[in-house]
């Protein structure tokens, strides 16, 4: 069964360091997303990506964050200068439909746990 | 008003019990609604979509009340394996699949 894969599964970094989280979406999917979940809190939307550009982003997704799809398979989230409050589980997701109405089925990866010290 | 609001629980129920979760949403223009399930420290997975007429999938029944901006999930004959956090998820208009998640309701089914 096709799946979304994410690496690394866990990354520990020092405050102020740059971090890149990698995702390989399901191959025939066209829409890509990053969500994050701080421990014990809700899943929060960060950004959606379609046709090689950001289609929507949340208030959380400030200038410290960027996404790209460099090679047609990987989808990366970069945090330029990490802060303590960036510690969270970051989920990548993909879907084959966009717009509304939609099936609502986002396929999530298992997540990358980021710990900022 | 929060975009998607749920009772956090936890709901502690015995096997075989019927349990209901509720959810309210703020955007009256939203058209699509879902329940996802999240196991501890795992990724969310789609449980079922919620249709205007209500829909059922085995032991699970979802209802939508657009006038009240209210969604519900009913689980009958609870199993131990149903223990998880149930996330109410709403598609907010104006975005590309911008699914907004509620904080989730935790369910613990005990023997």
mmCIF file of C-alpha atoms in Angstrom:
data_model
loop_
_atom_site.group_PDB
_atom_site.id
_atom_site.type_symbol
_atom_site.label_atom_id
_atom_site.label_comp_id
_atom_site.label_asym_id
_atom_site.label_seq_id
_atom_site.Cartn_x
_atom_site.Cartn_y
_atom_site.Cartn_z
ATOM 1 C CA UNK A 1 0.000 0.000 0.000
ATOM 2 C CA UNK A 2 1.420 3.411 -0.962
ATOM 3 C CA UNK A 3 2.442 5.556 1.961
ATOM 4 C CA UNK A 4 3.936 8.896 2.872
ATOM 5 C CA UNK A 5 7.409 8.536 4.313
ATOM 6 C CA UNK A 6 9.212 11.062 6.480
ATOM 7 C CA UNK A 7 12.776 11.450 7.643
ATOM 8 C CA UNK A 8 14.213 11.799 10.158
ATOM 9 C CA UNK A 9 11.864 10.206 12.648
ATOM 10 C CA UNK A 10 13.455 12.232 15.429
ATOM 11 C CA UNK A 11 15.841 15.164 15.332
ATOM 12 C CA UNK A 12 17.406 16.973 18.242
ATOM 13 C CA UNK A 13 18.896 20.371 17.513
ATOM 14 C CA UNK A 14 20.221 23.420 19.283
ATOM 15 C CA UNK A 15 18.225 26.630 19.300
ATOM 16 C CA UNK A 16 19.170 28.806 16.354
ATOM 17 C CA UNK A 17 20.179 25.922 14.104
ATOM 18 C CA UNK A 18 18.617 25.188 10.733
ATOM 19 C CA UNK A 19 16.581 22.029 10.330
ATOM 20 C CA UNK A 20 15.291 20.321 7.196
ATOM 21 C CA UNK A 21 12.527 17.763 7.467
ATOM 22 C CA UNK A 22 12.000 15.530 4.473
ATOM 23 C CA UNK A 23 8.930 13.858 3.099
ATOM 24 C CA UNK A 24 8.212 11.593 0.150
ATOM 25 C CA UNK A 25 4.498 11.916 -0.672
ATOM 26 C CA UNK A 26 2.496 9.238 -2.427
ATOM 27 C CA UNK A 27 3.671 9.231 -6.016
ATOM 28 C CA UNK A 28 0.496 10.186 -7.900
ATOM 29 C CA UNK A 29 -0.630 12.809 -5.388
ATOM 30 C CA UNK A 30 -0.670 16.459 -6.341
ATOM 31 C CA UNK A 31 -1.314 18.291 -3.071
ATOM 32 C CA UNK A 32 1.136 18.384 -0.216
ATOM 33 C CA UNK A 33 0.919 19.677 3.324
ATOM 34 C CA UNK A 34 2.793 20.187 6.496
ATOM 35 C CA UNK A 35 1.042 20.068 9.854
ATOM 36 C CA UNK A 36 2.542 20.177 13.291
ATOM 37 C CA UNK A 37 1.449 18.915 16.678
ATOM 38 C CA UNK A 38 2.992 20.205 19.875
ATOM 39 C CA UNK A 39 2.916 17.492 22.525
ATOM 40 C CA UNK A 40 -0.536 17.278 24.077
ATOM 41 C CA UNK A 41 -2.015 19.842 21.699
ATOM 42 C CA UNK A 42 -4.013 19.761 18.499
ATOM 43 C CA UNK A 43 -2.836 19.155 14.969
ATOM 44 C CA UNK A 44 -2.161 22.578 13.409
ATOM 45 C CA UNK A 45 -2.080 23.460 9.723
ATOM 46 C CA UNK A 46 1.176 25.006 8.526
ATOM 47 C CA UNK A 47 1.162 25.082 4.748
ATOM 48 C CA UNK A 48 -0.292 23.543 1.606
ATOM 49 C CA UNK A 49 1.585 23.200 -1.672
ATOM 50 C CA UNK A 50 0.317 22.602 -5.180
ATOM 51 C CA UNK A 51 1.814 22.975 -8.634
ATOM 52 C CA UNK A 52 5.202 23.874 -7.199
ATOM 53 C CA UNK A 53 4.001 26.747 -5.109
ATOM 54 C CA UNK A 54 2.459 27.482 -1.753
ATOM 55 C CA UNK A 55 -1.317 27.593 -2.046
ATOM 56 C CA UNK A 56 -2.041 28.505 1.545
ATOM 57 C CA UNK A 57 -0.182 29.068 4.774
ATOM 58 C CA UNK A 58 -1.111 29.712 8.370
ATOM 59 C CA UNK A 59 0.027 32.401 10.777
ATOM 60 C CA UNK A 60 2.476 29.892 12.233
ATOM 61 C CA UNK A 61 4.262 29.622 8.900
ATOM 62 C CA UNK A 62 6.339 32.780 9.203
ATOM 63 C CA UNK A 63 9.586 33.782 7.500
ATOM 64 C CA UNK A 64 11.513 31.173 9.454
ATOM 65 C CA UNK A 65 9.734 28.434 7.514
ATOM 66 C CA UNK A 66 10.030 27.451 3.896
ATOM 67 C CA UNK A 67 8.989 24.514 1.753
ATOM 68 C CA UNK A 68 10.159 23.207 -1.548
ATOM 69 C CA UNK A 69 9.863 20.232 -3.839
ATOM 70 C CA UNK A 70 13.349 20.132 -5.300
ATOM 71 C CA UNK A 71 13.250 16.986 -7.381
ATOM 72 C CA UNK A 72 9.668 15.953 -8.059
ATOM 73 C CA UNK A 73 9.581 13.387 -5.289
ATOM 74 C CA UNK A 74 10.824 14.940 -2.060
ATOM 75 C CA UNK A 75 8.889 17.644 -0.253
ATOM 76 C CA UNK A 76 10.875 19.457 2.405
ATOM 77 C CA UNK A 77 10.173 21.776 5.298
ATOM 78 C CA UNK A 78 13.023 24.023 6.378
ATOM 79 C CA UNK A 79 13.157 25.916 9.635
ATOM 80 C CA UNK A 80 15.941 28.477 9.367
ATOM 81 C CA UNK A 81 16.641 29.352 12.962
ATOM 82 C CA UNK A 82 14.880 27.034 15.354
ATOM 83 C CA UNK A 83 13.286 28.239 18.568
ATOM 84 C CA UNK A 84 12.369 26.271 21.655
ATOM 85 C CA UNK A 85 8.704 26.561 20.756
ATOM 86 C CA UNK A 86 9.323 24.825 17.422
ATOM 87 C CA UNK A 87 9.621 21.551 19.327
ATOM 88 C CA UNK A 88 6.778 19.426 17.995
ATOM 89 C CA UNK A 89 5.847 16.494 15.798
ATOM 90 C CA UNK A 90 5.778 17.600 12.186
ATOM 91 C CA UNK A 91 3.471 15.652 9.900
ATOM 92 C CA UNK A 92 3.686 15.660 6.149
ATOM 93 C CA UNK A 93 0.544 14.745 4.237
ATOM 94 C CA UNK A 94 -0.533 14.371 0.642
ATOM 95 C CA UNK A 95 -3.768 13.979 -1.265
ATOM 96 C CA UNK A 96 -4.832 13.493 -4.843
ATOM 97 C CA UNK A 97 -7.679 16.012 -4.773
ATOM 98 C CA UNK A 98 -7.971 19.684 -4.042
ATOM 99 C CA UNK A 99 -10.657 22.265 -3.713
ATOM 100 C CA UNK A 100 -14.086 21.636 -2.349
ATOM 101 C CA UNK A 101 -15.948 19.396 -1.948
ATOM 102 C CA UNK A 102 -13.265 16.830 -1.432
ATOM 103 C CA UNK A 103 -12.832 13.435 0.092
ATOM 104 C CA UNK A 104 -10.919 14.881 3.005
ATOM 105 C CA UNK A 105 -8.529 12.022 2.956
ATOM 106 C CA UNK A 106 -5.107 13.325 3.624
ATOM 107 C CA UNK A 107 -2.545 10.571 3.906
ATOM 108 C CA UNK A 108 -0.177 11.392 6.701
ATOM 109 C CA UNK A 109 3.369 10.262 7.244
ATOM 110 C CA UNK A 110 4.395 8.928 10.627
ATOM 111 C CA UNK A 111 5.861 12.290 11.547
ATOM 112 C CA UNK A 112 9.216 13.792 12.405
ATOM 113 C CA UNK A 113 9.695 14.649 16.041
ATOM 114 C CA UNK A 114 11.754 17.812 16.438
ATOM 115 C CA UNK A 115 13.300 18.637 19.788
ATOM 116 C CA UNK A 116 14.928 22.047 20.140
ATOM 117 C CA UNK A 117 17.256 22.469 23.113
ATOM 118 C CA UNK B 1 -15.332 31.005 18.988
ATOM 119 C CA UNK B 2 -12.717 28.369 18.169
ATOM 120 C CA UNK B 3 -12.656 27.186 14.564
ATOM 121 C CA UNK B 4 -13.370 23.590 15.598
ATOM 122 C CA UNK B 5 -14.279 22.786 19.163
ATOM 123 C CA UNK B 6 -14.524 19.400 20.858
ATOM 124 C CA UNK B 7 -14.982 18.093 24.373
ATOM 125 C CA UNK B 8 -11.468 16.849 25.237
ATOM 126 C CA UNK B 9 -12.706 14.002 27.438
ATOM 127 C CA UNK B 10 -11.407 11.565 28.395
ATOM 128 C CA UNK B 11 -14.356 9.284 27.979
ATOM 129 C CA UNK B 12 -13.751 6.113 29.973
ATOM 130 C CA UNK B 13 -16.242 3.419 28.960
ATOM 131 C CA UNK B 14 -16.530 -0.352 29.334
ATOM 132 C CA UNK B 15 -16.396 -2.669 26.368
ATOM 133 C CA UNK B 16 -19.744 -2.855 24.653
ATOM 134 C CA UNK B 17 -20.815 0.646 25.624
ATOM 135 C CA UNK B 18 -22.187 3.235 23.247
ATOM 136 C CA UNK B 19 -20.390 6.558 23.290
ATOM 137 C CA UNK B 20 -21.048 9.828 21.464
ATOM 138 C CA UNK B 21 -18.701 12.670 20.646
ATOM 139 C CA UNK B 22 -19.734 16.166 19.668
ATOM 140 C CA UNK B 23 -18.057 18.912 17.737
ATOM 141 C CA UNK B 24 -18.943 22.469 16.740
ATOM 142 C CA UNK B 25 -17.380 24.581 14.029
ATOM 143 C CA UNK B 26 -17.315 28.311 13.433
ATOM 144 C CA UNK B 27 -17.293 28.725 9.657
ATOM 145 C CA UNK B 28 -20.861 28.446 8.409
ATOM 146 C CA UNK B 29 -19.605 28.222 4.825
ATOM 147 C CA UNK B 30 -17.723 24.973 5.454
ATOM 148 C CA UNK B 31 -18.885 22.176 3.224
ATOM 149 C CA UNK B 32 -16.876 19.132 4.163
ATOM 150 C CA UNK B 33 -16.543 17.422 7.506
ATOM 151 C CA UNK B 34 -14.652 14.393 8.735
ATOM 152 C CA UNK B 35 -13.703 12.315 11.704
ATOM 153 C CA UNK B 36 -10.102 11.241 11.984
ATOM 154 C CA UNK B 37 -8.617 8.899 14.519
ATOM 155 C CA UNK B 38 -5.229 9.368 16.145
ATOM 156 C CA UNK B 39 -3.559 6.715 18.226
ATOM 157 C CA UNK B 40 -1.036 7.770 20.852
ATOM 158 C CA UNK B 41 2.053 9.289 19.213
ATOM 159 C CA UNK B 42 0.861 8.239 15.755
ATOM 160 C CA UNK B 43 -0.329 10.091 12.696
ATOM 161 C CA UNK B 44 -4.015 10.978 12.167
ATOM 162 C CA UNK B 45 -5.971 8.625 9.909
ATOM 163 C CA UNK B 46 -9.317 9.208 8.259
ATOM 164 C CA UNK B 47 -12.117 7.357 10.051
ATOM 165 C CA UNK B 48 -15.056 8.599 8.012
ATOM 166 C CA UNK B 49 -16.502 11.522 6.152
ATOM 167 C CA UNK B 50 -19.668 13.170 7.463
ATOM 168 C CA UNK B 51 -22.506 13.701 5.025
ATOM 169 C CA UNK B 52 -25.526 15.972 5.387
ATOM 170 C CA UNK B 53 -27.921 13.051 5.541
ATOM 171 C CA UNK B 54 -25.860 11.260 8.160
ATOM 172 C CA UNK B 55 -23.890 8.148 7.419
ATOM 173 C CA UNK B 56 -22.948 4.888 9.004
ATOM 174 C CA UNK B 57 -19.933 2.643 8.726
ATOM 175 C CA UNK B 58 -20.331 -0.493 10.771
ATOM 176 C CA UNK B 59 -20.430 0.501 14.429
ATOM 177 C CA UNK B 60 -19.768 4.161 13.636
ATOM 178 C CA UNK B 61 -22.436 6.726 12.812
ATOM 179 C CA UNK B 62 -21.742 10.333 11.911
ATOM 180 C CA UNK B 63 -24.297 13.143 11.880
ATOM 181 C CA UNK B 64 -24.160 16.729 10.672
ATOM 182 C CA UNK B 65 -26.434 19.596 11.695
ATOM 183 C CA UNK B 66 -25.587 22.553 9.477
ATOM 184 C CA UNK B 67 -28.039 24.916 11.151
ATOM 185 C CA UNK B 68 -26.346 24.393 14.515
ATOM 186 C CA UNK B 69 -22.871 23.915 12.990
ATOM 187 C CA UNK B 70 -22.624 20.687 14.912
ATOM 188 C CA UNK B 71 -21.134 17.305 14.080
ATOM 189 C CA UNK B 72 -21.375 14.088 16.035
ATOM 190 C CA UNK B 73 -19.847 10.625 16.070
ATOM 191 C CA UNK B 74 -21.548 7.660 17.694
ATOM 192 C CA UNK B 75 -19.657 4.468 18.424
ATOM 193 C CA UNK B 76 -21.727 1.420 19.287
ATOM 194 C CA UNK B 77 -20.504 -1.767 20.957
ATOM 195 C CA UNK B 78 -17.137 -0.232 21.886
ATOM 196 C CA UNK B 79 -14.045 -2.403 21.524
ATOM 197 C CA UNK B 80 -10.748 -2.132 23.335
ATOM 198 C CA UNK B 81 -9.201 -1.280 19.981
ATOM 199 C CA UNK B 82 -11.401 1.819 19.724
ATOM 200 C CA UNK B 83 -9.266 3.480 22.412
ATOM 201 C CA UNK B 84 -7.766 6.518 20.683
ATOM 202 C CA UNK B 85 -8.263 10.236 20.205
ATOM 203 C CA UNK B 86 -11.038 11.165 17.790
ATOM 204 C CA UNK B 87 -10.439 14.325 15.813
ATOM 205 C CA UNK B 88 -13.223 16.412 14.343
ATOM 206 C CA UNK B 89 -11.942 17.901 11.094
ATOM 207 C CA UNK B 90 -13.498 20.617 8.963
ATOM 208 C CA UNK B 91 -12.606 21.860 5.512
ATOM 209 C CA UNK B 92 -12.549 25.640 5.647
ATOM 210 C CA UNK B 93 -13.620 27.491 2.528
ATOM 211 C CA UNK B 94 -11.177 29.542 0.565
ATOM 212 C CA UNK B 95 -8.252 27.195 0.886
ATOM 213 C CA UNK B 96 -6.848 24.239 -0.919
ATOM 214 C CA UNK B 97 -7.743 21.318 1.313
ATOM 215 C CA UNK B 98 -7.078 23.395 4.374
ATOM 216 C CA UNK B 99 -8.341 20.922 6.895
ATOM 217 C CA UNK B 100 -8.697 22.358 10.363
ATOM 218 C CA UNK B 101 -8.474 19.882 13.213
ATOM 219 C CA UNK B 102 -10.224 20.021 16.527
ATOM 220 C CA UNK B 103 -8.159 19.275 19.597
ATOM 221 C CA UNK B 104 -9.648 15.799 19.788
ATOM 222 C CA UNK B 105 -11.673 13.745 22.227
ATOM 223 C CA UNK B 106 -9.865 10.952 24.002
ATOM 224 C CA UNK B 107 -11.635 7.616 24.361
ATOM 225 C CA UNK B 108 -10.459 4.862 26.694
ATOM 226 C CA UNK B 109 -12.342 1.562 26.481
ATOM 227 C CA UNK B 110 -11.693 -0.784 29.368
ATOM 228 C CA UNK B 111 -12.516 -4.488 29.845
#
